[in-house]
Short mmCIF file of C-alpha atoms in Angstrom, two decimals:
data_model
loop_
_atom_site.label_atom_id
_atom_site.label_comp_id
_atom_site.label_asym_id
_atom_site.label_seq_id
_atom_site.Cartn_x
_atom_site.Cartn_y
_atom_site.Cartn_z
CA MET A 1 0.00 -0.03 0.00
CA GLU A 2 2.77 2.46 0.86
CA MET A 3 4.28 1.78 -2.51
CA GLU A 4 1.16 2.64 -4.33
CA LYS A 5 0.81 5.70 -2.33
CA LYS A 6 4.13 6.95 -3.30
CA LYS A 7 3.40 5.98 -6.81
CA ALA A 8 0.81 8.59 -7.57
CA LEU A 9 2.96 11.35 -6.34
CA ASP A 10 6.02 10.14 -8.32
CA ASP A 11 4.05 9.57 -11.46
CA LEU A 12 2.63 13.14 -11.11
CA ARG A 13 6.21 14.53 -10.85
CA LYS A 14 7.30 12.59 -13.96
CA ARG A 15 4.24 13.54 -15.93
CA PHE A 16 4.03 17.24 -15.10
CA SER A 17 7.60 18.04 -14.07
CA GLY A 18 7.44 21.75 -14.67
CA LYS A 19 4.03 22.23 -13.23
CA ILE A 20 4.56 20.49 -9.89
CA LYS A 21 6.05 22.69 -7.20
CA GLU A 22 6.34 20.23 -4.45
CA THR A 23 5.14 16.86 -3.34
CA PHE A 24 5.35 15.50 0.08
CA LEU A 25 3.65 13.48 2.81
CA LYS A 26 2.47 15.10 6.06
CA PHE A 27 0.85 13.24 8.91
CA GLY A 28 0.34 10.31 6.45
CA ASP A 29 -1.43 12.42 3.85
CA GLU A 30 -0.24 12.98 0.35
CA ILE A 31 -0.04 16.51 -0.77
CA VAL A 32 0.92 18.03 -4.08
CA ILE A 33 1.37 21.67 -4.73
CA ILE A 34 0.89 22.70 -8.33
CA GLU A 35 0.75 25.65 -10.54
CA ARG A 36 -2.73 27.00 -10.97
CA ASP A 37 -3.01 26.70 -14.72
CA SER A 38 -2.36 22.92 -14.57
CA LEU A 39 -5.24 22.15 -12.36
CA LEU A 40 -7.48 20.66 -14.91
CA ASP A 41 -4.61 18.55 -16.39
CA VAL A 42 -3.60 17.12 -13.06
CA VAL A 43 -7.04 16.27 -12.04
CA LYS A 44 -7.82 14.67 -15.34
CA PHE A 45 -4.70 12.63 -15.09
CA LEU A 46 -5.53 11.58 -11.54
CA MET A 47 -9.18 10.55 -12.42
CA LYS A 48 -7.95 7.92 -14.84
CA GLU A 49 -6.74 4.51 -13.90
CA PRO A 50 -4.92 3.31 -12.16
CA TYR A 51 -5.24 6.24 -9.67
CA SER A 52 -9.03 6.55 -10.12
CA PHE A 53 -9.51 9.64 -7.90
CA THR A 54 -13.24 9.75 -9.00
CA MET A 55 -14.54 11.49 -5.91
CA LEU A 56 -14.14 15.10 -4.88
CA LEU A 57 -14.40 15.11 -1.08
CA ASP A 58 -14.02 18.78 -0.48
CA LEU A 59 -12.75 21.96 -1.94
CA THR A 60 -11.91 25.01 0.00
CA CYS A 61 -9.72 28.00 0.36
CA VAL A 62 -7.26 29.52 2.91
CA ASP A 63 -6.52 33.16 3.25
CA HIS A 64 -2.82 33.89 3.97
CA ILE A 65 -3.26 37.66 4.31
CA GLY A 66 -0.03 39.61 3.81
CA GLN A 67 1.58 37.12 1.61
CA GLU A 68 2.20 37.70 -2.14
CA ASN A 69 0.07 34.57 -3.07
CA ARG A 70 -2.68 35.39 -0.64
CA PHE A 71 -5.15 32.59 -1.42
CA GLN A 72 -4.52 28.94 -1.37
CA MET A 73 -7.00 26.54 -2.93
CA VAL A 74 -7.17 23.02 -1.48
CA TYR A 75 -8.79 20.10 -3.12
CA HIS A 76 -9.34 16.78 -1.45
CA LEU A 77 -9.62 13.81 -3.75
CA PHE A 78 -10.50 10.32 -2.94
CA SER A 79 -10.15 7.09 -4.87
CA LEU A 80 -12.96 4.71 -4.18
CA SER A 81 -11.43 1.67 -5.79
CA ASN A 82 -7.98 2.25 -4.18
CA ASN A 83 -9.24 3.63 -0.86
CA HIS A 84 -6.68 6.41 -1.33
CA ARG A 85 -6.72 10.14 -0.59
CA LEU A 86 -4.83 12.97 -2.13
CA ARG A 87 -4.63 16.71 -1.54
CA ILE A 88 -3.99 19.22 -4.17
CA LYS A 89 -3.03 22.76 -3.32
CA LEU A 90 -2.31 25.85 -5.47
CA SER A 91 -1.87 29.48 -4.76
CA LEU A 92 -3.59 32.44 -6.17
CA PRO A 93 -2.34 36.02 -6.09
CA GLU A 94 -4.51 38.63 -4.34
CA LYS A 95 -4.88 40.85 -7.47
CA ASP A 96 -6.11 38.03 -9.69
CA PRO A 97 -7.79 35.25 -7.72
CA VAL A 98 -9.06 33.13 -10.64
CA VAL A 99 -8.81 29.46 -11.04
CA ASP A 100 -10.36 26.98 -13.44
CA SER A 101 -13.64 25.34 -12.38
CA LEU A 102 -13.89 21.56 -11.67
CA THR A 103 -17.55 21.45 -12.58
CA SER A 104 -16.79 19.58 -15.82
CA PHE A 105 -15.30 16.77 -13.77
CA PHE A 106 -17.30 16.76 -10.55
CA LYS A 107 -20.90 17.67 -10.17
CA ASN A 108 -20.45 18.55 -6.56
CA ALA A 109 -17.80 21.14 -7.40
CA ASN A 110 -20.59 23.41 -8.53
CA TRP A 111 -21.88 24.26 -5.03
CA LEU A 112 -18.40 23.95 -3.42
CA GLU A 113 -16.98 26.57 -5.71
CA ARG A 114 -19.95 28.77 -5.21
CA GLU A 115 -19.34 28.53 -1.50
CA VAL A 116 -15.68 29.48 -1.93
CA TYR A 117 -16.74 32.38 -4.24
CA ASP A 118 -19.25 33.54 -1.75
CA MET A 119 -16.84 33.40 1.29
CA PHE A 120 -13.41 34.30 -0.36
CA GLY A 121 -14.35 35.92 -3.60
CA ILE A 122 -12.42 33.52 -5.77
CA GLN A 123 -13.52 33.50 -9.43
CA PHE A 124 -13.85 30.24 -11.25
CA ASN A 125 -13.37 30.01 -14.97
CA ARG A 126 -16.20 28.34 -16.89
CA HIS A 127 -18.40 27.82 -13.88
CA PRO A 128 -21.97 27.46 -15.01
CA ASP A 129 -23.59 29.52 -12.27
CA LEU A 130 -21.29 31.46 -10.09
CA ARG A 131 -23.68 33.12 -7.65
CA ARG A 132 -23.40 33.43 -3.91
CA LEU A 133 -24.52 30.34 -2.10
CA PHE A 134 -24.81 31.30 1.68
CA MET A 135 -24.98 35.02 1.71
CA TYR A 136 -27.96 36.96 0.26
CA GLU A 137 -28.15 39.30 -2.69
CA GLY A 138 -26.84 42.73 -1.82
CA PHE A 139 -24.25 41.50 0.63
CA GLU A 140 -21.01 43.28 0.15
CA GLY A 141 -17.61 41.75 0.59
CA TYR A 142 -16.44 38.25 1.39
CA PRO A 143 -16.94 37.42 5.06
CA LEU A 144 -14.20 34.70 5.48
CA ARG A 145 -11.46 36.96 4.11
CA LYS A 146 -9.09 37.93 7.05
CA ASP A 147 -9.62 41.70 6.25
CA TYR A 148 -13.51 41.63 6.50
CA PRO A 149 -14.26 43.85 9.41
CA LEU A 150 -15.09 41.71 12.48
CA ARG A 151 -18.02 43.82 13.63
CA LYS A 152 -19.43 44.62 10.19
CA ARG A 153 -23.11 43.72 9.94
CA GLN A 154 -25.32 44.02 6.84
CA PRO A 155 -28.87 43.37 7.82
CA ARG A 156 -31.40 42.79 5.05
CA ILE A 157 -34.26 44.43 6.89
CA ARG A 158 -34.35 47.42 9.18
CA LEU A 159 -33.73 46.27 12.80
CA ARG A 160 -35.86 47.46 15.69
CA LYS A 161 -32.97 48.73 17.72
CA MET B 1 -62.70 22.70 44.27
CA PRO B 2 -62.58 22.42 40.56
CA GLY B 3 -64.03 25.93 40.26
CA LYS B 4 -61.27 27.36 42.31
CA ARG B 5 -58.52 25.61 40.52
CA ALA B 6 -59.76 26.67 37.07
CA LEU B 7 -60.30 30.27 37.80
CA SER B 8 -57.49 30.96 40.37
CA ASN B 9 -56.68 34.57 40.25
CA GLY B 10 -55.30 37.30 42.46
CA ASN B 11 -58.42 37.53 44.63
CA ALA B 12 -59.35 33.87 44.68
CA LYS B 13 -62.57 33.06 46.44
CA SER B 14 -62.76 30.21 48.81
CA ALA B 15 -64.25 26.88 47.72
CA LYS B 16 -67.24 27.62 49.76
CA GLU B 17 -68.12 30.73 47.95
CA PHE B 18 -68.11 28.83 44.70
CA ASP B 19 -70.27 26.12 46.12
CA MET B 20 -73.43 28.16 45.87
CA GLU B 21 -76.65 26.79 45.14
CA GLY B 22 -77.28 28.54 41.84
CA GLY B 23 -73.97 27.16 40.54
CA PHE B 24 -72.65 30.27 38.91
CA ILE B 25 -69.71 32.43 39.52
CA THR B 26 -68.83 36.09 38.73
CA THR B 27 -65.56 37.34 37.27
CA LYS B 28 -64.38 40.03 35.03
CA PHE B 29 -64.51 39.62 31.26
CA ASN B 30 -60.87 40.66 30.88
CA HIS B 31 -59.97 37.97 33.37
CA ILE B 32 -61.92 35.12 31.88
CA LEU B 33 -60.60 36.01 28.42
CA GLY B 34 -57.12 35.79 29.72
CA TRP B 35 -58.00 32.50 31.44
CA ALA B 36 -59.27 31.10 28.14
CA ARG B 37 -56.37 32.40 26.05
CA LYS B 38 -53.65 31.19 28.31
CA PHE B 39 -54.87 27.57 28.22
CA SER B 40 -55.42 27.41 24.38
CA LEU B 41 -52.09 28.50 22.97
CA PHE B 42 -51.79 27.17 19.43
CA HIS B 43 -48.08 27.39 18.68
CA TYR B 44 -46.24 27.79 15.50
CA PRO B 45 -42.69 26.30 15.71
CA PHE B 46 -40.24 28.32 13.75
CA VAL B 47 -37.56 25.74 14.19
CA THR B 48 -34.10 26.45 12.52
CA ALA B 49 -31.49 24.73 14.63
CA CYS B 50 -30.54 22.15 17.30
CA CYS B 51 -32.96 23.63 19.86
CA GLY B 52 -35.57 21.98 17.76
CA MET B 53 -34.61 18.69 19.42
CA GLU B 54 -35.38 20.18 22.87
CA TYR B 55 -38.56 21.68 21.39
CA MET B 56 -39.63 18.16 20.31
CA SER B 57 -38.76 16.71 23.64
CA ALA B 58 -40.82 19.35 25.38
CA ALA B 59 -43.72 19.11 23.09
CA CYS B 60 -43.95 15.29 22.96
CA ALA B 61 -45.19 12.88 25.71
CA HIS B 62 -42.28 12.95 28.04
CA PHE B 63 -42.61 16.59 29.06
CA ASP B 64 -45.82 17.36 27.21
CA ILE B 65 -46.66 21.00 26.92
CA ASP B 66 -50.21 19.84 26.25
CA ARG B 67 -50.62 19.65 30.02
CA PHE B 68 -50.46 23.46 29.86
CA GLY B 69 -52.92 23.77 27.00
CA ALA B 70 -50.31 24.32 24.29
CA GLY B 71 -50.64 21.01 22.63
CA TRP B 72 -51.88 22.12 19.18
CA THR B 73 -49.03 22.74 16.71
CA ARG B 74 -50.27 24.79 13.93
CA PHE B 75 -48.11 24.94 10.77
CA SER B 76 -49.88 27.99 9.60
CA PRO B 77 -49.14 31.36 11.28
CA ARG B 78 -52.67 32.44 10.65
CA GLN B 79 -54.02 29.83 12.97
CA SER B 80 -51.55 30.18 15.79
CA ASP B 81 -51.19 32.41 18.91
CA MET B 82 -47.67 31.70 20.07
CA LEU B 83 -44.64 31.90 17.87
CA LEU B 84 -41.94 29.74 19.09
CA VAL B 85 -38.51 30.90 17.51
CA VAL B 86 -36.41 27.92 18.07
CA GLY B 87 -32.78 28.34 17.02
CA THR B 88 -30.36 30.56 15.28
CA ILE B 89 -31.95 33.34 13.09
CA THR B 90 -29.53 34.54 10.33
CA GLN B 91 -29.67 37.89 8.57
CA LYS B 92 -30.74 35.88 5.54
CA LEU B 93 -33.75 34.62 7.35
CA ALA B 94 -34.76 37.68 9.13
CA PRO B 95 -37.41 38.85 6.55
CA VAL B 96 -38.96 35.52 6.65
CA LEU B 97 -39.38 35.61 10.40
CA ARG B 98 -40.88 39.03 10.27
CA THR B 99 -43.34 38.00 7.53
CA VAL B 100 -44.39 35.02 9.64
CA TYR B 101 -44.93 37.27 12.61
CA ASN B 102 -46.98 39.70 10.48
CA GLN B 103 -49.10 36.94 9.21
CA MET B 104 -50.21 35.85 12.70
CA THR B 105 -53.52 37.11 13.84
CA GLU B 106 -54.03 38.84 17.25
CA PRO B 107 -53.74 38.13 19.97
CA LYS B 108 -50.19 36.74 19.52
CA TRP B 109 -47.16 36.07 21.67
CA VAL B 110 -43.64 35.38 20.83
CA VAL B 111 -41.23 33.07 22.63
CA ALA B 112 -37.47 33.37 22.06
CA PHE B 113 -36.41 29.73 22.61
CA GLY B 114 -32.67 29.15 23.46
CA THR B 115 -29.71 31.45 23.65
CA CYS B 116 -29.36 32.03 19.84
CA ALA B 117 -32.96 33.38 19.55
CA VAL B 118 -32.40 35.31 22.77
CA SER B 119 -29.11 37.06 21.92
CA GLY B 120 -27.43 35.41 19.06
CA GLY B 121 -25.55 33.22 21.53
CA ILE B 122 -21.97 32.22 20.47
CA TYR B 123 -22.57 33.44 16.89
CA ASP B 124 -21.45 37.06 17.19
CA ASN B 125 -20.65 37.37 13.48
CA TYR B 126 -21.64 38.68 10.07
CA ALA B 127 -24.41 36.18 9.63
CA VAL B 128 -26.50 35.94 12.67
CA VAL B 129 -29.13 38.33 14.04
CA GLN B 130 -28.13 39.31 17.60
CA GLY B 131 -31.39 38.26 19.26
CA ILE B 132 -34.84 38.03 17.51
CA ASP B 133 -36.06 41.18 19.44
CA ARG B 134 -34.16 43.15 16.80
CA ILE B 135 -36.79 41.90 14.42
CA ILE B 136 -40.04 41.30 16.29
CA PRO B 137 -41.29 41.95 19.86
CA VAL B 138 -40.69 39.21 22.24
CA ASP B 139 -42.73 38.23 25.30
CA ILE B 140 -40.67 35.46 26.96
CA TYR B 141 -37.01 34.69 26.71
CA ILE B 142 -36.04 31.16 27.48
CA PRO B 143 -32.28 30.85 27.99
CA GLY B 144 -30.18 27.74 27.72
CA CYS B 145 -28.02 26.11 24.88
CA PRO B 146 -30.26 24.41 24.44
CA PRO B 147 -32.76 24.98 27.33
CA ARG B 148 -33.77 21.94 29.32
CA PRO B 149 -37.44 21.05 28.85
CA GLU B 150 -38.17 22.06 32.47
CA THR B 151 -36.94 25.51 31.52
CA VAL B 152 -39.21 25.52 28.52
CA LEU B 153 -42.14 24.57 30.84
CA ASP B 154 -41.19 27.22 33.19
CA GLY B 155 -41.11 29.78 30.43
CA LEU B 156 -44.47 28.56 29.23
CA VAL B 157 -46.04 29.07 32.80
CA LYS B 158 -44.57 32.49 32.90
CA LEU B 159 -46.00 33.33 29.70
CA GLN B 160 -49.39 32.04 30.86
CA GLU B 161 -49.11 34.36 33.80
CA LYS B 162 -48.34 37.28 31.61
CA ILE B 163 -51.27 36.45 29.42
CA GLN B 164 -53.57 36.06 32.45
CA ASN B 165 -52.60 39.50 33.83
CA GLN B 166 -52.42 41.46 30.68
CA GLU B 167 -54.90 43.88 29.34
CA GLN B 168 -56.92 41.89 26.88
CA GLU B 169 -58.19 43.09 23.51
CA TRP B 170 -61.42 41.94 21.86
CA ARG B 171 -63.40 42.94 18.91
CA TRP B 172 -66.31 44.91 20.51
CA LYS B 173 -64.22 46.30 23.31
CA ARG B 174 -64.79 49.99 24.08
CA LYS B 175 -61.66 51.82 23.44
CA LYS B 176 -60.60 54.38 26.02
CA PRO B 177 -60.33 57.80 24.58
#
């Protein structure tokens, strides 16, 4: 099993040598850090046999405020046939937080990406319906960004007091 | 004794006084209306969160709010007297709650059930209304995260006291100038 685990990362390094920034194991989890323009190719490659990462467990974002590449996207993939997990990370600059959408591969990426758009303001290329998911229309800003004011409230209706 | 129990008020008469031959009692209309209303609270559960579990526990057979005359759950605000706001109310949901409140017919009472409905609770953030009294008037606040069913029953009894002692409204009531 350990051999197989290493195999996916090694194959990725071989196949996309220029696009892979780093691969490592942390707390028993495999992590691969890639360039953002190679996301679709990497995922497509991992979805095929023998890796068969056919399930997108989760997709989220981290705000590293103050850094040059402020946002970091995190994708958790799972292979049902191999019982195998893999995490993909990629960084986005603050000025241009755009990444390709995974909706053409995974149906559930639709709402997950809408959530990330809603909370962090990340734009997803070729997303079929990029609207806010949790917050309401008229809400300004992205509440999970670290620079969203802690006490800022945007009520939809006039409050009594 | 049944007469005294049913109509216990501030100036309760002794059992002997009720045990009159004619078999009638006298009371104030305001008072008997309060008595009728406090024991027939149809409630509308506006359940949004985990407090709903405690509401179910309080409403069902183990703790049984039907013992206090609040057994009927109406899922239409137009048929209910008591709005139970059970759980966290977000800014997104605030207009819905206000609409439900406005749809209820008079007389109506509002119970803030649990810490989130009372004050927003631990959710002091961009998404949550800091207490439903910012949207609608509240009659009884039931604290707890979630409240024990005993606390709910206590709140219900306190609401009944409030209803009994309040100035009642009715259709042909003469309005004071």
